[in-house]
Amino acid sequence: MSFILVADDEKSLRDFLAIMLEEEGYQVVTASSVEKAIKLINEKNFDLVLTDIRMGRSNGIDVLDAARNSLPDTPVVMMTAYASAETAVTAMKKGAYDYISKPFKIEDIQLIVKNALDKRKLAQENRFLKTALSERFQISNIIGKSGPIQKIFDLVEKVAQSKATVLITGESGTGKELIAKAIHFNGSRKNYPFVSINCGALPENLLESELFGYEKGAFTSADSLKLGLMESANKGSFFFDEIGDAPLSTQVKLLRVLQENEIMRLGGTQSIPVDLRIIAATNSNLSELVEKKSFREDLYYRLNVIPIHLPPLRERKEDIPDLVEFFINKYNARHNKTHIKGIDPEALKCFERYAWPGNVRELENVIERAVVLETEKRIRKTSLPDELLGQLSPDKIQVPALGQSDIDLEKTLDQIEKKIIANALMRSNGIINKAAEALNLSFRSMRYRIEKHKLKDKPKDGN
Ligand SMILES: Nc1ncnc2c1ncn2[C@@H]1O[C@H](COP(=O)(O)OP(=O)(O)OP(=O)(O)O)[C@@H](O)[C@H]1O
Ligand SMILES: [Mg+2]
């Protein structure tokens, strides 16, 4: 039930409004003076305030000010017997929702009250949704204690306040989109749209009509004007995902947007100014694409103002336990399973040994699956997929140095050897004989390699 304050120094009007509004199902409190109204506003949470502008020597604008101050979502409707345009304009400028001249018809006041309350409800829902969203992307809700991630959090906090263009790089599943949203929702643009587009998901002409919109008649099927995403994101942030996949012709147009802060609808002749914070992400190596001439160098420099590189999960394994806990809680809640309390140390070891080619997204999927499958209180090895248990074929082993132009061959081979040995040991439950057999090595050769890679404190003999 909506709660309404009626402030008027004229008793007959106060009573009339109270009776009329109560009949409509509202709860009404009345005040006979500006002072009494302000006192009530400071004490109670009204959904709507109806106030006279002139009450004796006092001014109803003071009631408006008090309401704006303590009840910012509450609409205030001004009533005036002296239809002075000037005071009405002052009131509107100060944030009154509407005003109505006395004498008024019952229907008029009923309609104004209903509209004002609807608007308040919308504003509240909106505020609620926005807070929920920006809370989700608070930096404190992004997991990671490792050095590189902490540095990224610091950077995100700093750049969020600016309009500088950000280029986020990192392998698939490292959290690029999450960071892009954190930048948006922790900055001054958070109440404006965050719009994203995947540059690789659409063919060129569709991508451009989505981005820039088109004028009526721009092409045969353009039978009406269509606003582009960039135009509708005005004042917010625009996220270009997989920017490396943007076709060259689209790249030219994007460069123009970045340089001039304006767009042109397809088939249009007029530039339209846009105010956008641009964030781009890619899991390919843009400077290599520039060398291969499939990415424009000028656009690359325009985008790369603030680079943020998200390291792969295998390079920040100290984040794994926190991520595991975070996702256990998340999926416990989602699947209404509150019985999973944590993870078995044995199972956690598998997490720490694994190379996570799909990064955090893969870890999240593994946990979701385990939460669903696990019947005990803790996630055990038996609820993990084979890859994690070490049943990994050698061709699946990650060679991180490939794809970079300079590699240290000895070191790389050494790392690969270490992974294969560790893997074989895990599969044989630490039994060296068995592990050696699986790799077609002699026992001595196996023991030598284990020592070389410090894979065990002290290799036990054979069984
Ligand atoms: N540090 C983190 N803390 C909590 N959740 C994370 C973290 N990093 C990634 N995630 C989660 O992992 C999933 C993948 O992240 P995201 O979609 O941002 O990755 P991406 O780098 O954009 O991947 P792709 O290149 O495949 O698009 C998301 O569900 C995201 O919420
Ligand atoms: Mg992504």
PDB file of N, CA, C and O in Angstrom, residues 251-301:
ATOM      1  N   GLN A 251      37.343  -2.166 -39.414  1.00  0.00           N
ATOM      2  CA  GLN A 251      38.431  -1.541 -38.649  1.00  0.00           C
ATOM      3  C   GLN A 251      38.587  -0.067 -39.028  1.00  0.00           C
ATOM      4  O   GLN A 251      38.784   0.783 -38.162  1.00  0.00           O
ATOM      5  N   VAL A 252      38.494   0.246 -40.326  1.00  0.00           N
ATOM      6  CA  VAL A 252      38.609   1.644 -40.766  1.00  0.00           C
ATOM      7  C   VAL A 252      37.535   2.485 -40.082  1.00  0.00           C
ATOM      8  O   VAL A 252      37.806   3.576 -39.568  1.00  0.00           O
ATOM      9  N   LYS A 253      36.337   1.956 -40.042  1.00  0.00           N
ATOM     10  CA  LYS A 253      35.227   2.720 -39.453  1.00  0.00           C
ATOM     11  C   LYS A 253      35.411   2.887 -37.946  1.00  0.00           C
ATOM     12  O   LYS A 253      35.060   3.917 -37.386  1.00  0.00           O
ATOM     13  N   LEU A 254      35.940   1.851 -37.307  1.00  0.00           N
ATOM     14  CA  LEU A 254      36.161   1.954 -35.860  1.00  0.00           C
ATOM     15  C   LEU A 254      37.228   3.000 -35.539  1.00  0.00           C
ATOM     16  O   LEU A 254      37.115   3.754 -34.569  1.00  0.00           O
ATOM     17  N   LEU A 255      38.243   3.032 -36.380  1.00  0.00           N
ATOM     18  CA  LEU A 255      39.305   4.008 -36.182  1.00  0.00           C
ATOM     19  C   LEU A 255      38.710   5.413 -36.187  1.00  0.00           C
ATOM     20  O   LEU A 255      39.031   6.260 -35.352  1.00  0.00           O
ATOM     21  N   ARG A 256      37.805   5.631 -37.111  1.00  0.00           N
ATOM     22  CA  ARG A 256      37.151   6.928 -37.223  1.00  0.00           C
ATOM     23  C   ARG A 256      36.377   7.259 -35.932  1.00  0.00           C
ATOM     24  O   ARG A 256      36.437   8.367 -35.426  1.00  0.00           O
ATOM     25  N   VAL A 257      35.676   6.257 -35.415  1.00  0.00           N
ATOM     26  CA  VAL A 257      34.927   6.486 -34.178  1.00  0.00           C
ATOM     27  C   VAL A 257      35.888   6.896 -33.058  1.00  0.00           C
ATOM     28  O   VAL A 257      35.635   7.830 -32.294  1.00  0.00           O
ATOM     29  N   LEU A 258      37.020   6.183 -32.986  1.00  0.00           N
ATOM     30  CA  LEU A 258      37.965   6.470 -31.908  1.00  0.00           C
ATOM     31  C   LEU A 258      38.617   7.839 -32.074  1.00  0.00           C
ATOM     32  O   LEU A 258      38.899   8.523 -31.091  1.00  0.00           O
ATOM     33  N   GLN A 259      38.854   8.239 -33.313  1.00  0.00           N
ATOM     34  CA  GLN A 259      39.514   9.518 -33.539  1.00  0.00           C
ATOM     35  C   GLN A 259      38.557  10.691 -33.409  1.00  0.00           C
ATOM     36  O   GLN A 259      38.899  11.709 -32.821  1.00  0.00           O
ATOM     37  N   GLU A 260      37.365  10.535 -33.962  1.00  0.00           N
ATOM     38  CA  GLU A 260      36.461  11.693 -34.050  1.00  0.00           C
ATOM     39  C   GLU A 260      35.349  11.664 -33.011  1.00  0.00           C
ATOM     40  O   GLU A 260      34.590  12.622 -32.906  1.00  0.00           O
ATOM     41  N   ASN A 261      35.187  10.552 -32.299  1.00  0.00           N
ATOM     42  CA  ASN A 261      34.048  10.414 -31.397  1.00  0.00           C
ATOM     43  C   ASN A 261      32.726  10.632 -32.101  1.00  0.00           C
ATOM     44  O   ASN A 261      31.828  11.277 -31.568  1.00  0.00           O
ATOM     45  N   GLU A 262      32.624  10.157 -33.323  1.00  0.00           N
ATOM     46  CA  GLU A 262      31.342  10.223 -33.994  1.00  0.00           C
ATOM     47  C   GLU A 262      31.156   9.017 -34.887  1.00  0.00           C
ATOM     48  O   GLU A 262      32.125   8.377 -35.291  1.00  0.00           O
ATOM     49  N   ILE A 263      29.896   8.724 -35.160  1.00  0.00           N
ATOM     50  CA  ILE A 263      29.609   7.593 -36.031  1.00  0.00           C
ATOM     51  C   ILE A 263      28.768   8.078 -37.198  1.00  0.00           C
ATOM     52  O   ILE A 263      28.208   9.175 -37.172  1.00  0.00           O
ATOM     53  N   MET A 264      28.684   7.245 -38.211  1.00  0.00           N
ATOM     54  CA  MET A 264      27.811   7.541 -39.344  1.00  0.00           C
ATOM     55  C   MET A 264      26.973   6.302 -39.583  1.00  0.00           C
ATOM     56  O   MET A 264      27.495   5.198 -39.719  1.00  0.00           O
ATOM     57  N   ARG A 265      25.630   6.477 -39.602  1.00  0.00           N
ATOM     58  CA  ARG A 265      24.778   5.317 -39.904  1.00  0.00           C
ATOM     59  C   ARG A 265      25.028   4.887 -41.347  1.00  0.00           C
ATOM     60  O   ARG A 265      25.360   5.734 -42.182  1.00  0.00           O
ATOM     61  N   LEU A 266      24.845   3.585 -41.648  1.00  0.00           N
ATOM     62  CA  LEU A 266      25.016   3.127 -43.028  1.00  0.00           C
ATOM     63  C   LEU A 266      23.999   3.869 -43.892  1.00  0.00           C
ATOM     64  O   LEU A 266      22.837   4.009 -43.517  1.00  0.00           O
ATOM     65  N   GLY A 267      24.467   4.363 -45.009  1.00  0.00           N
ATOM     66  CA  GLY A 267      23.589   5.113 -45.910  1.00  0.00           C
ATOM     67  C   GLY A 267      23.323   6.525 -45.437  1.00  0.00           C
ATOM     68  O   GLY A 267      22.535   7.248 -46.036  1.00  0.00           O
ATOM     69  N   GLY A 268      23.974   6.936 -44.355  1.00  0.00           N
ATOM     70  CA  GLY A 268      23.738   8.274 -43.818  1.00  0.00           C
ATOM     71  C   GLY A 268      24.750   9.269 -44.352  1.00  0.00           C
ATOM     72  O   GLY A 268      25.772   8.896 -44.937  1.00  0.00           O
ATOM     73  N   THR A 269      24.450  10.562 -44.179  1.00  0.00           N
ATOM     74  CA  THR A 269      25.379  11.578 -44.664  1.00  0.00           C
ATOM     75  C   THR A 269      25.850  12.450 -43.506  1.00  0.00           C
ATOM     76  O   THR A 269      26.761  13.252 -43.662  1.00  0.00           O
ATOM     77  N   GLN A 270      25.213  12.264 -42.326  1.00  0.00           N
ATOM     78  CA  GLN A 270      25.544  13.141 -41.204  1.00  0.00           C
ATOM     79  C   GLN A 270      26.292  12.376 -40.131  1.00  0.00           C
ATOM     80  O   GLN A 270      25.928  11.234 -39.814  1.00  0.00           O
ATOM     81  N   SER A 271      27.305  13.022 -39.555  1.00  0.00           N
ATOM     82  CA  SER A 271      27.988  12.375 -38.441  1.00  0.00           C
ATOM     83  C   SER A 271      27.183  12.595 -37.173  1.00  0.00           C
ATOM     84  O   SER A 271      26.628  13.662 -36.961  1.00  0.00           O
ATOM     85  N   ILE A 272      27.165  11.574 -36.336  1.00  0.00           N
ATOM     86  CA  ILE A 272      26.428  11.680 -35.078  1.00  0.00           C
ATOM     87  C   ILE A 272      27.445  11.551 -33.945  1.00  0.00           C
ATOM     88  O   ILE A 272      28.152  10.545 -33.871  1.00  0.00           O
ATOM     89  N   PRO A 273      27.541  12.562 -33.092  1.00  0.00           N
ATOM     90  CA  PRO A 273      28.526  12.475 -32.012  1.00  0.00           C
ATOM     91  C   PRO A 273      28.140  11.385 -31.004  1.00  0.00           C
ATOM     92  O   PRO A 273      26.972  11.231 -30.668  1.00  0.00           O
ATOM     93  N   VAL A 274      29.119  10.622 -30.557  1.00  0.00           N
ATOM     94  CA  VAL A 274      28.856   9.637 -29.505  1.00  0.00           C
ATOM     95  C   VAL A 274      29.931   9.771 -28.429  1.00  0.00           C
ATOM     96  O   VAL A 274      31.084  10.064 -28.724  1.00  0.00           O
ATOM     97  N   ASP A 275      29.512   9.560 -27.186  1.00  0.00           N
ATOM     98  CA  ASP A 275      30.450   9.610 -26.070  1.00  0.00           C
ATOM     99  C   ASP A 275      30.534   8.199 -25.504  1.00  0.00           C
ATOM    100  O   ASP A 275      29.636   7.753 -24.802  1.00  0.00           O
ATOM    101  N   LEU A 276      31.606   7.491 -25.861  1.00  0.00           N
ATOM    102  CA  LEU A 276      31.719   6.093 -25.456  1.00  0.00           C
ATOM    103  C   LEU A 276      33.093   5.812 -24.879  1.00  0.00           C
ATOM    104  O   LEU A 276      34.094   6.338 -25.343  1.00  0.00           O
ATOM    105  N   ARG A 277      33.117   4.959 -23.851  1.00  0.00           N
ATOM    106  CA  ARG A 277      34.398   4.430 -23.389  1.00  0.00           C
ATOM    107  C   ARG A 277      34.581   3.093 -24.099  1.00  0.00           C
ATOM    108  O   ARG A 277      33.706   2.233 -24.040  1.00  0.00           O
ATOM    109  N   ILE A 278      35.688   2.967 -24.809  1.00  0.00           N
ATOM    110  CA  ILE A 278      35.901   1.768 -25.614  1.00  0.00           C
ATOM    111  C   ILE A 278      36.811   0.784 -24.879  1.00  0.00           C
ATOM    112  O   ILE A 278      37.882   1.147 -24.393  1.00  0.00           O
ATOM    113  N   ILE A 279      36.350  -0.450 -24.802  1.00  0.00           N
ATOM    114  CA  ILE A 279      37.168  -1.528 -24.252  1.00  0.00           C
ATOM    115  C   ILE A 279      37.200  -2.634 -25.315  1.00  0.00           C
ATOM    116  O   ILE A 279      36.152  -2.976 -25.866  1.00  0.00           O
ATOM    117  N   ALA A 280      38.379  -3.123 -25.622  1.00  0.00           N
ATOM    118  CA  ALA A 280      38.461  -4.194 -26.616  1.00  0.00           C
ATOM    119  C   ALA A 280      39.176  -5.378 -25.990  1.00  0.00           C
ATOM    120  O   ALA A 280      39.951  -5.216 -25.047  1.00  0.00           O
ATOM    121  N   ALA A 281      38.870  -6.567 -26.486  1.00  0.00           N
ATOM    122  CA  ALA A 281      39.545  -7.757 -25.964  1.00  0.00           C
ATOM    123  C   ALA A 281      39.894  -8.697 -27.097  1.00  0.00           C
ATOM    124  O   ALA A 281      39.228  -8.700 -28.136  1.00  0.00           O
ATOM    125  N   THR A 282      40.934  -9.454 -26.883  1.00  0.00           N
ATOM    126  CA  THR A 282      41.311 -10.440 -27.892  1.00  0.00           C
ATOM    127  C   THR A 282      42.133 -11.553 -27.263  1.00  0.00           C
ATOM    128  O   THR A 282      42.844 -11.329 -26.293  1.00  0.00           O
ATOM    129  N   ASN A 283      41.985 -12.762 -27.827  1.00  0.00           N
ATOM    130  CA  ASN A 283      42.895 -13.812 -27.378  1.00  0.00           C
ATOM    131  C   ASN A 283      43.926 -14.111 -28.450  1.00  0.00           C
ATOM    132  O   ASN A 283      44.690 -15.061 -28.354  1.00  0.00           O
ATOM    133  N   SER A 284      43.927 -13.287 -29.517  1.00  0.00           N
ATOM    134  CA  SER A 284      45.020 -13.475 -30.468  1.00  0.00           C
ATOM    135  C   SER A 284      46.072 -12.397 -30.234  1.00  0.00           C
ATOM    136  O   SER A 284      45.837 -11.428 -29.531  1.00  0.00           O
ATOM    137  N   ASN A 285      47.221 -12.599 -30.843  1.00  0.00           N
ATOM    138  CA  ASN A 285      48.314 -11.669 -30.653  1.00  0.00           C
ATOM    139  C   ASN A 285      48.191 -10.560 -31.702  1.00  0.00           C
ATOM    140  O   ASN A 285      48.521 -10.739 -32.863  1.00  0.00           O
ATOM    141  N   LEU A 286      47.669  -9.395 -31.266  1.00  0.00           N
ATOM    142  CA  LEU A 286      47.347  -8.340 -32.224  1.00  0.00           C
ATOM    143  C   LEU A 286      48.574  -7.839 -32.961  1.00  0.00           C
ATOM    144  O   LEU A 286      48.508  -7.543 -34.149  1.00  0.00           O
ATOM    145  N   SER A 287      49.727  -7.771 -32.261  1.00  0.00           N
ATOM    146  CA  SER A 287      50.883  -7.225 -32.971  1.00  0.00           C
ATOM    147  C   SER A 287      51.334  -8.182 -34.083  1.00  0.00           C
ATOM    148  O   SER A 287      51.814  -7.740 -35.120  1.00  0.00           O
ATOM    149  N   GLU A 288      51.093  -9.477 -33.880  1.00  0.00           N
ATOM    150  CA  GLU A 288      51.374 -10.414 -34.972  1.00  0.00           C
ATOM    151  C   GLU A 288      50.410 -10.199 -36.130  1.00  0.00           C
ATOM    152  O   GLU A 288      50.794 -10.254 -37.295  1.00  0.00           O
ATOM    153  N   LEU A 289      49.150  -9.949 -35.788  1.00  0.00           N
ATOM    154  CA  LEU A 289      48.164  -9.696 -36.848  1.00  0.00           C
ATOM    155  C   LEU A 289      48.524  -8.427 -37.620  1.00  0.00           C
ATOM    156  O   LEU A 289      48.303  -8.330 -38.813  1.00  0.00           O
ATOM    157  N   VAL A 290      49.089  -7.448 -36.887  1.00  0.00           N
ATOM    158  CA  VAL A 290      49.518  -6.215 -37.553  1.00  0.00           C
ATOM    159  C   VAL A 290      50.634  -6.545 -38.556  1.00  0.00           C
ATOM    160  O   VAL A 290      50.606  -6.101 -39.706  1.00  0.00           O
ATOM    161  N   GLU A 291      51.589  -7.372 -38.125  1.00  0.00           N
ATOM    162  CA  GLU A 291      52.673  -7.758 -39.026  1.00  0.00           C
ATOM    163  C   GLU A 291      52.149  -8.463 -40.269  1.00  0.00           C
ATOM    164  O   GLU A 291      52.627  -8.252 -41.374  1.00  0.00           O
ATOM    165  N   LYS A 292      51.117  -9.300 -40.027  1.00  0.00           N
ATOM    166  CA  LYS A 292      50.547 -10.043 -41.158  1.00  0.00           C
ATOM    167  C   LYS A 292      49.579  -9.188 -41.958  1.00  0.00           C
ATOM    168  O   LYS A 292      48.920  -9.670 -42.874  1.00  0.00           O
ATOM    169  N   LYS A 293      49.446  -7.931 -41.561  1.00  0.00           N
ATOM    170  CA  LYS A 293      48.576  -6.975 -42.254  1.00  0.00           C
ATOM    171  C   LYS A 293      47.095  -7.367 -42.202  1.00  0.00           C
ATOM    172  O   LYS A 293      46.310  -6.976 -43.055  1.00  0.00           O
ATOM    173  N   SER A 294      46.711  -8.161 -41.207  1.00  0.00           N
ATOM    174  CA  SER A 294      45.281  -8.412 -41.117  1.00  0.00           C
ATOM    175  C   SER A 294      44.666  -7.554 -40.009  1.00  0.00           C
ATOM    176  O   SER A 294      43.470  -7.604 -39.768  1.00  0.00           O
ATOM    177  N   PHE A 295      45.489  -6.773 -39.341  1.00  0.00           N
ATOM    178  CA  PHE A 295      44.952  -5.788 -38.392  1.00  0.00           C
ATOM    179  C   PHE A 295      45.657  -4.462 -38.631  1.00  0.00           C
ATOM    180  O   PHE A 295      46.880  -4.413 -38.754  1.00  0.00           O
ATOM    181  N   ARG A 296      44.879  -3.403 -38.661  1.00  0.00           N
ATOM    182  CA  ARG A 296      45.456  -2.085 -38.972  1.00  0.00           C
ATOM    183  C   ARG A 296      46.329  -1.604 -37.824  1.00  0.00           C
ATOM    184  O   ARG A 296      45.906  -1.593 -36.668  1.00  0.00           O
ATOM    185  N   GLU A 297      47.521  -1.151 -38.197  1.00  0.00           N
ATOM    186  CA  GLU A 297      48.463  -0.695 -37.191  1.00  0.00           C
ATOM    187  C   GLU A 297      47.936   0.535 -36.441  1.00  0.00           C
ATOM    188  O   GLU A 297      48.002   0.619 -35.220  1.00  0.00           O
ATOM    189  N   ASP A 298      47.354   1.479 -37.191  1.00  0.00           N
ATOM    190  CA  ASP A 298      46.854   2.712 -36.549  1.00  0.00           C
ATOM    191  C   ASP A 298      45.762   2.392 -35.538  1.00  0.00           C
ATOM    192  O   ASP A 298      45.714   2.961 -34.454  1.00  0.00           O
ATOM    193  N   LEU A 299      44.886   1.438 -35.874  1.00  0.00           N
ATOM    194  CA  LEU A 299      43.827   1.058 -34.937  1.00  0.00           C
ATOM    195  C   LEU A 299      44.424   0.380 -33.705  1.00  0.00           C
ATOM    196  O   LEU A 299      44.004   0.612 -32.566  1.00  0.00           O
ATOM    197  N   TYR A 300      45.431  -0.455 -33.952  1.00  0.00           N
ATOM    198  CA  TYR A 300      46.089  -1.130 -32.840  1.00  0.00           C
ATOM    199  C   TYR A 300      46.621  -0.116 -31.820  1.00  0.00           C
ATOM    200  O   TYR A 300      46.377  -0.252 -30.618  1.00  0.00           O
ATOM    201  N   TYR A 301      47.290   0.926 -32.299  1.00  0.00           N
ATOM    202  CA  TYR A 301      47.825   1.914 -31.354  1.00  0.00           C
ATOM    203  C   TYR A 301      46.729   2.709 -30.666  1.00  0.00           C
ATOM    204  O   TYR A 301      46.842   3.056 -29.492  1.00  0.00           O
TER     205      TYR A 301
END
